[in-house]
Coordinates of C-alpha atoms in Angstrom, one line a residue:
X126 CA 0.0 0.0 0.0
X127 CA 1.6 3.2 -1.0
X128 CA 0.9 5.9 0.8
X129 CA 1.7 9.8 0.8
X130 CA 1.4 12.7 2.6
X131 CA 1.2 15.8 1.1
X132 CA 1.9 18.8 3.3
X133 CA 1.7 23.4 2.2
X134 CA 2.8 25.7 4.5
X135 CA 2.6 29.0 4.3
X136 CA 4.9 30.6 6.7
X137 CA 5.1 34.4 8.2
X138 CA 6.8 36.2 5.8
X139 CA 6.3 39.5 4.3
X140 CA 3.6 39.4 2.5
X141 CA 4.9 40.9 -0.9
X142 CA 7.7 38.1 -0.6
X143 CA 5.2 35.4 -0.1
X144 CA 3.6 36.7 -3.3
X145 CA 6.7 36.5 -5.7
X146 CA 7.6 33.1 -4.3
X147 CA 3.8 31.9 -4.9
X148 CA 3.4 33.4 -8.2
X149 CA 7.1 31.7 -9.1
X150 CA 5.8 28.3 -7.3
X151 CA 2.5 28.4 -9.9
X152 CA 4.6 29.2 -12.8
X153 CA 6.6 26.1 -12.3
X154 CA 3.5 23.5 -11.6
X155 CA 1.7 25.6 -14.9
X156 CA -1.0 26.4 -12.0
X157 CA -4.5 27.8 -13.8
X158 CA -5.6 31.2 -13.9
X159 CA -8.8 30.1 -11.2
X160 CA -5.8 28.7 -9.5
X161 CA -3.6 31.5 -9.4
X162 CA -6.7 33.6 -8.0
X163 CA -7.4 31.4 -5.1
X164 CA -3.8 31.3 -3.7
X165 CA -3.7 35.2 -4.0
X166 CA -7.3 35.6 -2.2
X167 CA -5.4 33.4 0.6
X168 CA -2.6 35.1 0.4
X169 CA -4.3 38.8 0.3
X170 CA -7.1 37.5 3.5
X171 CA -3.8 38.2 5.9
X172 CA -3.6 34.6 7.3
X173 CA 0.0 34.0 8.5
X174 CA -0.2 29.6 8.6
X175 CA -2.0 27.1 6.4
X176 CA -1.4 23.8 6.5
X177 CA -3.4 21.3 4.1
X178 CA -2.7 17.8 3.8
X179 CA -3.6 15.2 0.9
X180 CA -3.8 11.9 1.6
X181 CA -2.8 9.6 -1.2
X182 CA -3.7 6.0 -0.8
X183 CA -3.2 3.0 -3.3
X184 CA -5.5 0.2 -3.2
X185 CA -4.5 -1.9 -6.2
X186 CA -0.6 -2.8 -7.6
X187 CA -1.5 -1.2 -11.1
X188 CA 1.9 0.3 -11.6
X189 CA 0.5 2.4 -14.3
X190 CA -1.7 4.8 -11.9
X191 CA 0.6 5.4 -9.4
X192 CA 4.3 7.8 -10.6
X193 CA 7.4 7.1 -7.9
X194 CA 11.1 8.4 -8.2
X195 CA 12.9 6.2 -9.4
X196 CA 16.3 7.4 -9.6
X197 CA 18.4 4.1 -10.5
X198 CA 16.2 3.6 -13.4
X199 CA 15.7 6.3 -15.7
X200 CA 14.1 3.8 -18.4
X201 CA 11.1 3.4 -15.7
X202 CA 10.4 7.3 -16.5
X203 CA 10.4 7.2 -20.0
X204 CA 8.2 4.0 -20.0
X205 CA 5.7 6.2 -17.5
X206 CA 5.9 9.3 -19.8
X207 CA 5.1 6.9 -23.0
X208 CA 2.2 5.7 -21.3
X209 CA 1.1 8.8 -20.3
X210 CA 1.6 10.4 -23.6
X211 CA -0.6 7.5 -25.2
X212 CA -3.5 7.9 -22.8
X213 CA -3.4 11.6 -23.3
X214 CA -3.1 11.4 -27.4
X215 CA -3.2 8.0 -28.7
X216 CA -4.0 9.2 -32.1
X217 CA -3.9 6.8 -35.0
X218 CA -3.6 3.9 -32.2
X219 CA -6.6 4.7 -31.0
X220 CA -8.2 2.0 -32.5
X221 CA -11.3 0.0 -32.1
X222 CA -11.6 -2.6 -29.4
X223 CA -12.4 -5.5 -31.7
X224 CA -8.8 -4.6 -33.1
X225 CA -7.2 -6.2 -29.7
X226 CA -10.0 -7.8 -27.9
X227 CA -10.9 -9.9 -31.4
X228 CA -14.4 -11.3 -32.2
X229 CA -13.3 -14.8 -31.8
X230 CA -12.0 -14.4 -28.4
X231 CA -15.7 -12.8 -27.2
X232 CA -17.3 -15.6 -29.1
X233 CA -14.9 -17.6 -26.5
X234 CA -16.1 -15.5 -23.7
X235 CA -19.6 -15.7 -24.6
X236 CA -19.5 -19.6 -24.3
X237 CA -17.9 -19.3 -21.0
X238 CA -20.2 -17.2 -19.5
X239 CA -23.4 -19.5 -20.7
X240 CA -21.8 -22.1 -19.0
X241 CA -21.5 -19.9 -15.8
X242 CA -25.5 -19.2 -16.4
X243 CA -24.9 -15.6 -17.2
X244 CA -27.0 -13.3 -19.6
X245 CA -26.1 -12.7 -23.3
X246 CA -24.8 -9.2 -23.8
X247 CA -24.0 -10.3 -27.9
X248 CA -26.0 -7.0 -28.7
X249 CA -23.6 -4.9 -26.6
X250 CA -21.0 -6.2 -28.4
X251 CA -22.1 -6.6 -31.7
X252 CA -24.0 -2.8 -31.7
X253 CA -21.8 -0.9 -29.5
X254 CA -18.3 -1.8 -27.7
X255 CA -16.5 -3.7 -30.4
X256 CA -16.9 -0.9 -32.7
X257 CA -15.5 2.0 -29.6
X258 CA -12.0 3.6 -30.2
X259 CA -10.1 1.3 -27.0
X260 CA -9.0 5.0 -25.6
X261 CA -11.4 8.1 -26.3
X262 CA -14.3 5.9 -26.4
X263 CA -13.8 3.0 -24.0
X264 CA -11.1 3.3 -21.4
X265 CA -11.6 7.1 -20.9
X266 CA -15.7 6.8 -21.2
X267 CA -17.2 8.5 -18.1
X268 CA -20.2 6.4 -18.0
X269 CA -18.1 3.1 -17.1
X270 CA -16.3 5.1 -14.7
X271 CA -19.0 5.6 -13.0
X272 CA -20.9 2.9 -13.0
X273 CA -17.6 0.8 -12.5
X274 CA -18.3 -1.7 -14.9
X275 CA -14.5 -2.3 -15.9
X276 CA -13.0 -1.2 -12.3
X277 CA -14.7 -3.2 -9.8
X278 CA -14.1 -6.9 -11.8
X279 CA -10.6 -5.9 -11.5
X280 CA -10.6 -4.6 -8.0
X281 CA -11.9 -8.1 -7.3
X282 CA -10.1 -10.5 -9.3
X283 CA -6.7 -8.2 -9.6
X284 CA -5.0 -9.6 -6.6
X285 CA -5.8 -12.5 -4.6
X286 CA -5.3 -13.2 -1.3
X287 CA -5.4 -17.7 -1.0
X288 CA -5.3 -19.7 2.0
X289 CA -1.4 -21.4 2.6
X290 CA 0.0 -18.9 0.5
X291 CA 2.1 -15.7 1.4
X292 CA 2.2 -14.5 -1.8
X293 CA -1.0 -13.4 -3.6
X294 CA -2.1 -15.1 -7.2
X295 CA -2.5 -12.3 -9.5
X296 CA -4.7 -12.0 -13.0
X297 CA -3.0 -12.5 -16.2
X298 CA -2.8 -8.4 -17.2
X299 CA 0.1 -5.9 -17.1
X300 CA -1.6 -4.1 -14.6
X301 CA -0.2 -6.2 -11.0
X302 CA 2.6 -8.1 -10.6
X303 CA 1.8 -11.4 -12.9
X304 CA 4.7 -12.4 -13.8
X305 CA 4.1 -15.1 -17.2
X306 CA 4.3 -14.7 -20.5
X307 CA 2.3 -11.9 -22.0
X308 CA 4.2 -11.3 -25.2
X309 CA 1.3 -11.8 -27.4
X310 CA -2.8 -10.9 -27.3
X311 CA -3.2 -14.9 -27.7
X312 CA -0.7 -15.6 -24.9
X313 CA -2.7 -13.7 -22.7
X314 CA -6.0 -14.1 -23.5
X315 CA -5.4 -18.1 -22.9
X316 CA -4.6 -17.4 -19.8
X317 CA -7.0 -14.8 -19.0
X318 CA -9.3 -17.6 -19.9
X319 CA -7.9 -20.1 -17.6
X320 CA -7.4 -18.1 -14.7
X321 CA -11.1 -16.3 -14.6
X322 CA -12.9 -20.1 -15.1
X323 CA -10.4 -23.3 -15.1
X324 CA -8.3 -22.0 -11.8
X325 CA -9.5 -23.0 -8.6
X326 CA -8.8 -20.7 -5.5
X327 CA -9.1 -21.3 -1.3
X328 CA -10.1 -18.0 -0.5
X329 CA -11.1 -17.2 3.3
X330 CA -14.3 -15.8 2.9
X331 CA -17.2 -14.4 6.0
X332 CA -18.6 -17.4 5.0
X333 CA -15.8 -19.6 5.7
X334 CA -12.9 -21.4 3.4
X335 CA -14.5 -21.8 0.2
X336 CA -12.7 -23.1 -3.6
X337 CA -13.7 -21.4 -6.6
X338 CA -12.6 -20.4 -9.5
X339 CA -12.0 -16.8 -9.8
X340 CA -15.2 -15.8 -11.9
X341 CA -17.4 -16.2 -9.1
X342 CA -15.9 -13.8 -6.8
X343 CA -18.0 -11.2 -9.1
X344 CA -21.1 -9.8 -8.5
X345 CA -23.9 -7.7 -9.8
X346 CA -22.7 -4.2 -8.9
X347 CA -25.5 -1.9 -7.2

């Protein structure tokens, strides 16, 4: 769990001072106009000590959402900044989701989730998703942020906690600390498979020790 405390203090110091060294402190964070306003309504009110504190906690091992120093490496800060720079502008590899999640591999899901006695959702796919760009239209769509339809599967099944095991059995994704071979969409959407229905787990439950495979651990999200 990482976990960080971020603490502002303004300290008693002439007040045209603490101006030049707040207006130099925006300028170097590229602070917003509405910004810039707010810390010079603070700054003009007379108070001499303001502390704030942000409280930054991580609950998942996505090491995509979460930005450290990492001074011995400086490859793990161009990776981060390639990300980033994707996610902000993927332009022309901003494609459509069928382009990496394939029809053949939903008409693989689809069977899987019959035999779990779940719903079709064929016409969700076929009229709507498969067709989204993965980015603009999928990942960064506020409606399934909201409504958590991609986050809370993989709050659940991301990282698992078994009984007799110290170490936790993670989901075949990039986004945890799996550590098989993902080099190719097949690669890991066999395993995906496996792991979500074929894999038995002994997970400590409030109702006791139970063994399942990873699949039922979801449920209908309110």
């Amino acid at each position: 769990r990482l976990c960080f405390d971020v603490i502002i203090i303004i300290h008693n110091i002439d007040h045209s001072e603490l101006q030049t060294l707040a207006a130099a402190e925006a300028k170097s964070h590229n602070l917003s106009p509405a910004n810039m306003k707010g810390i010079f309504a603070m700054i003009a009110s007379g108070r001499k000590l303001q502390v704030a504190t942000w409280n930054i906690a991580a609950i998942n091992n996505n090491p995509f959402e979460y930005w450290i120093t990492y001074d011995e490496n400086p490859g793990y800060e161009r990776l981060m900044a390639n990300v980033e720079s994707f996610l902000e502008s993927p332009g022309d590899r901003d494609v459509p989701v069928n382009a990496v999640f394939a029809d053949d591999m939903f008409d693989r899901l689809e069977r899987r989730m019959e035999q779990a006695g779940w719903g079709s959702v064929r016409c969700y796919w076929e009229n709507d998703f498969k067709n989204r760009r993965i980015v603009t239209e999928f990942m960064k769509d506020p409606l399934l942020g909201s409504k958590r339809l991609a986050s809370m599967p993989d709050r659940i099944t991301n990282t698992i906690n078994v009984v007799g095991s110290t170490d936790p059995v993670c989901r075949p994704t990039v986004i945890n600390m799996y550590d098989g071979d993902l080099s190719t969409l097949d690669q890991w959407w066999s395993a995906w498979e496996t792991f979500m229905f074929d894999t038995p787990l002994e997970i400590e439950t409030k109702k006791g020790m139970q063994t399942n495979p990873p699949y039922k651990l979801l449920q209908p999200i309110k």
